[in-house]
Amino acid sequence: MKKAIYPGTFDPITNGHVDIIQRASTLFDEIIVAVAENQTKRPMFSIEERIRMVKKATKCFSNVKVIGFHSLLVDLSDELDANIVIRGIRAVSDFEYEFQMGYANASLKKELETIFLMPSLEYAFISSSIVRSLLPFNGKIEHLVPHCILGDILKKEDYVCTL
Ligand code: PNS
């Protein structure tokens, strides 16, 4: 039984994240999408809101489970007995941060393997921060996030988006 953790802040979940989850769900028996509280990033959405959106966006995948976590990723991996971490890589600019994090996690727990997956080219430019940066300007986001969470995003900030 191959179990993998897909950790992230998911502030909010995007079509790029869903693409990675879809790919991972065909490669592993179980994917645990782990939503980090991540107070250092001061997320726009609360952890409860982010978990709710990730659950909605992944409900069609039968082998995907969604949880929240407040601990170190290595401690979560012990708790879940899962030694595979999935991360999405979109461009060269992602590599530095991802390699640093991957090596830091490996220095804490050598059994932990980080596996990088590439999203479809059409999603390669999408990030949660791009979505958040469009919101104050009523920028169109319907092509960036799953349709089922559009309402949750708009409700949160009272933004009148042009959808
Ligand atoms: O979506 P993000 O913000 O790039 O995800 C970063 C995340 C949540 C995977 C990372 O910050 C993390 O693993 N946080 C948990 C705390 C931890 O283990 N930190 C040490 C990683 S070097």
GROMACS .gro file of C-alpha atoms and ligand atoms in nm:
model
  185
    1MET     CA    1   0.000   0.000   0.000
    2LYS     CA    2   0.179   0.316  -0.118
    3LYS     CA    3   0.065   0.620   0.075
    4ALA     CA    4   0.182   0.972  -0.017
    5ILE     CA    5   0.137   1.308   0.150
    6TYR     CA    6   0.071   1.617  -0.060
    7PRO     CA    7   0.136   1.908   0.179
    8GLY     CA    8   0.073   2.274   0.110
    9THR     CA    9  -0.087   2.594   0.225
   10PHE     CA   10  -0.361   2.581  -0.043
   11ASP     CA   11  -0.456   2.946   0.008
   12PRO     CA   12  -0.672   2.875  -0.194
   13ILE     CA   13  -0.647   2.545  -0.384
   14THR     CA   14  -0.601   2.604  -0.759
   15ASN     CA   15  -0.653   2.403  -1.077
   16GLY     CA   16  -0.275   2.343  -1.071
   17HIS     CA   17  -0.301   2.174  -0.730
   18VAL     CA   18  -0.594   1.962  -0.850
   19ASP     CA   19  -0.391   1.857  -1.156
   20ILE     CA   20  -0.108   1.739  -0.927
   21ILE     CA   21  -0.355   1.555  -0.701
   22GLN     CA   22  -0.508   1.384  -1.005
   23ARG     CA   23  -0.164   1.270  -1.124
   24ALA     CA   24  -0.061   1.152  -0.778
   25SER     CA   25  -0.390   0.964  -0.731
   26THR     CA   26  -0.302   0.740  -1.028
   27LEU     CA   27   0.051   0.674  -0.898
   28PHE     CA   28  -0.021   0.593  -0.534
   29ASP     CA   29  -0.285   0.392  -0.348
   30GLU     CA   30  -0.370   0.674  -0.110
   31ILE     CA   31  -0.300   1.047  -0.119
   32ILE     CA   32  -0.331   1.252   0.195
   33VAL     CA   33  -0.365   1.619   0.111
   34ALA     CA   34  -0.227   1.792   0.419
   35VAL     CA   35  -0.331   2.154   0.461
   36ALA     CA   36  -0.074   2.341   0.671
   37GLU     CA   37  -0.189   2.605   0.914
   38ASN     CA   38   0.125   2.801   0.811
   39GLN     CA   39   0.084   3.112   1.027
   40THR     CA   40   0.420   3.245   0.900
   41LYS     CA   41   0.253   3.304   0.563
   42ARG     CA   42  -0.053   3.472   0.721
   43PRO     CA   43  -0.297   3.296   0.490
   44MET     CA   44  -0.598   3.485   0.350
   45PHE     CA   45  -0.827   3.190   0.426
   46SER     CA   46  -0.850   3.021   0.764
   47ILE     CA   47  -0.734   2.662   0.789
   48GLU     CA   48  -1.097   2.550   0.823
   49GLU     CA   49  -1.194   2.736   0.505
   50ARG     CA   50  -0.893   2.596   0.317
   51ILE     CA   51  -0.968   2.240   0.427
   52ARG     CA   52  -1.333   2.281   0.325
   53MET     CA   53  -1.233   2.407  -0.021
   54VAL     CA   54  -0.975   2.130  -0.072
   55LYS     CA   55  -1.236   1.868   0.031
   56LYS     CA   56  -1.488   2.008  -0.218
   57ALA     CA   57  -1.230   2.026  -0.498
   58THR     CA   58  -1.110   1.666  -0.447
   59LYS     CA   59  -1.433   1.485  -0.366
   60CYS     CA   60  -1.427   1.304  -0.702
   61PHE     CA   61  -1.103   1.120  -0.613
   62SER     CA   62  -1.184   0.806  -0.416
   63ASN     CA   63  -0.828   0.757  -0.282
   64VAL     CA   64  -0.773   1.115  -0.162
   65LYS     CA   65  -0.811   1.216   0.203
   66VAL     CA   66  -0.785   1.575   0.330
   67ILE     CA   67  -0.648   1.671   0.672
   68GLY     CA   68  -0.516   1.983   0.843
   69PHE     CA   69  -0.182   1.991   1.025
   70HIS     CA   70   0.002   2.226   1.259
   71SER     CA   71   0.325   2.029   1.303
   72LEU     CA   72   0.646   1.965   1.117
   73LEU     CA   73   0.594   1.767   0.799
   74VAL     CA   74   0.838   1.501   0.921
   75ASP     CA   75   0.632   1.452   1.238
   76LEU     CA   76   0.314   1.426   1.032
   77SER     CA   77   0.480   1.163   0.814
   78ASP     CA   78   0.561   0.959   1.127
   79GLU     CA   79   0.203   0.993   1.250
   80LEU     CA   80   0.060   0.884   0.915
   81ASP     CA   81   0.327   0.622   0.853
   82ALA     CA   82   0.384   0.770   0.506
   83ASN     CA   83   0.734   0.839   0.377
   84ILE     CA   84   0.653   0.991   0.039
   85VAL     CA   85   0.596   1.363  -0.006
   86ILE     CA   86   0.454   1.498  -0.332
   87ARG     CA   87   0.532   1.851  -0.445
   88GLY     CA   88   0.444   2.024  -0.770
   89ILE     CA   89   0.715   2.197  -0.972
   90ARG     CA   90   0.605   2.452  -1.231
   91ALA     CA   91   0.918   2.634  -1.338
   92VAL     CA   92   1.289   2.671  -1.265
   93SER     CA   93   1.197   2.942  -1.014
   94ASP     CA   94   1.030   2.677  -0.794
   95PHE     CA   95   1.342   2.461  -0.774
   96GLU     CA   96   1.546   2.656  -0.522
   97TYR     CA   97   1.271   2.666  -0.259
   98GLU     CA   98   1.164   2.307  -0.325
   99PHE     CA   99   1.518   2.165  -0.312
  100GLN     CA  100   1.591   2.352   0.010
  101MET     CA  101   1.272   2.220   0.169
  102GLY     CA  102   1.328   1.867   0.035
  103TYR     CA  103   1.685   1.854   0.167
  104ALA     CA  104   1.582   2.010   0.500
  105ASN     CA  105   1.313   1.745   0.545
  106ALA     CA  106   1.557   1.470   0.442
  107SER     CA  107   1.807   1.600   0.700
  108LEU     CA  108   1.539   1.554   0.967
  109LYS     CA  109   1.422   1.214   0.844
  110LYS     CA  110   1.630   1.027   0.589
  111GLU     CA  111   1.352   0.785   0.493
  112LEU     CA  112   1.136   1.070   0.366
  113GLU     CA  113   1.137   1.088  -0.015
  114THR     CA  114   1.016   1.398  -0.195
  115ILE     CA  115   0.873   1.333  -0.539
  116PHE     CA  116   0.820   1.624  -0.777
  117LEU     CA  117   0.539   1.622  -1.030
  118MET     CA  118   0.481   1.867  -1.316
  119PRO     CA  119   0.133   1.999  -1.385
  120SER     CA  120  -0.003   2.033  -1.740
  121LEU     CA  121   0.152   2.323  -1.925
  122GLU     CA  122  -0.183   2.507  -1.921
  123TYR     CA  123  -0.164   2.523  -1.539
  124ALA     CA  124   0.209   2.599  -1.512
  125PHE     CA  125   0.158   2.970  -1.443
  126ILE     CA  126  -0.112   2.928  -1.179
  127SER     CA  127  -0.038   2.991  -0.813
  128SER     CA  128  -0.249   3.069  -0.509
  129SER     CA  129  -0.072   3.405  -0.480
  130ILE     CA  130  -0.173   3.498  -0.838
  131VAL     CA  131  -0.533   3.417  -0.746
  132ARG     CA  132  -0.514   3.624  -0.426
  133SER     CA  133  -0.354   3.915  -0.608
  134LEU     CA  134  -0.642   3.928  -0.859
  135LEU     CA  135  -0.916   3.938  -0.596
  136PRO     CA  136  -0.888   4.304  -0.484
  137PHE     CA  137  -0.914   4.413  -0.848
  138ASN     CA  138  -1.215   4.195  -0.929
  139GLY     CA  139  -0.988   4.004  -1.168
  140LYS     CA  140  -1.126   3.699  -1.339
  141ILE     CA  141  -1.028   3.379  -1.155
  142GLU     CA  142  -1.272   3.123  -1.294
  143HIS     CA  143  -1.002   2.963  -1.514
  144LEU     CA  144  -0.761   2.936  -1.220
  145VAL     CA  145  -0.958   2.763  -0.945
  146PRO     CA  146  -1.206   2.474  -0.935
  147HIS     CA  147  -1.560   2.594  -1.014
  148CYS     CA  148  -1.702   2.435  -0.700
  149ILE     CA  149  -1.502   2.671  -0.474
  150LEU     CA  150  -1.562   2.998  -0.660
  151GLY     CA  151  -1.853   3.079  -0.429
  152ASP     CA  152  -1.640   3.017  -0.119
  153ILE     CA  153  -1.368   3.251  -0.245
  154LEU     CA  154  -1.608   3.531  -0.334
  155LYS     CA  155  -1.811   3.493  -0.014
  156LYS     CA  156  -1.498   3.524   0.198
  157GLU     CA  157  -1.382   3.867   0.092
  158ASP     CA  158  -1.704   4.020  -0.043
  159TYR     CA  159  -1.521   4.080  -0.369
  160VAL     CA  160  -1.742   4.131  -0.670
  161CYS     CA  161  -1.547   3.936  -0.927
  162THR     CA  162  -1.627   3.945  -1.297
  163LEU     CA  163  -1.687   3.576  -1.354
  164PNS     O1  164   0.207   2.550  -0.044
  164PNS     P1  165   0.334   2.590   0.027
  164PNS     O2  166   0.311   2.716   0.108
  164PNS     O3  167   0.452   2.601  -0.064
  164PNS     O4  168   0.364   2.471   0.130
  164PNS     C1  169   0.472   2.478   0.221
  164PNS     C2  170   0.459   2.365   0.324
  164PNS     C3  171   0.327   2.374   0.397
  164PNS     C4  172   0.468   2.231   0.255
  164PNS     C5  173   0.579   2.381   0.423
  164PNS     O5  174   0.580   2.511   0.473
  164PNS     C6  175   0.571   2.281   0.538
  164PNS     O6  176   0.600   2.165   0.520
  164PNS     N1  177   0.527   2.329   0.656
  164PNS     C7  178   0.517   2.246   0.774
  164PNS     C8  179   0.625   2.284   0.876
  164PNS     C9  180   0.757   2.219   0.837
  164PNS     O7  181   0.771   2.098   0.833
  164PNS     N2  182   0.854   2.304   0.806
  164PNS    C10  183   0.986   2.259   0.767
  164PNS    C11  184   0.993   2.242   0.616
  164PNS     S1  185   1.155   2.275   0.568
   0.00000   0.00000   0.00000
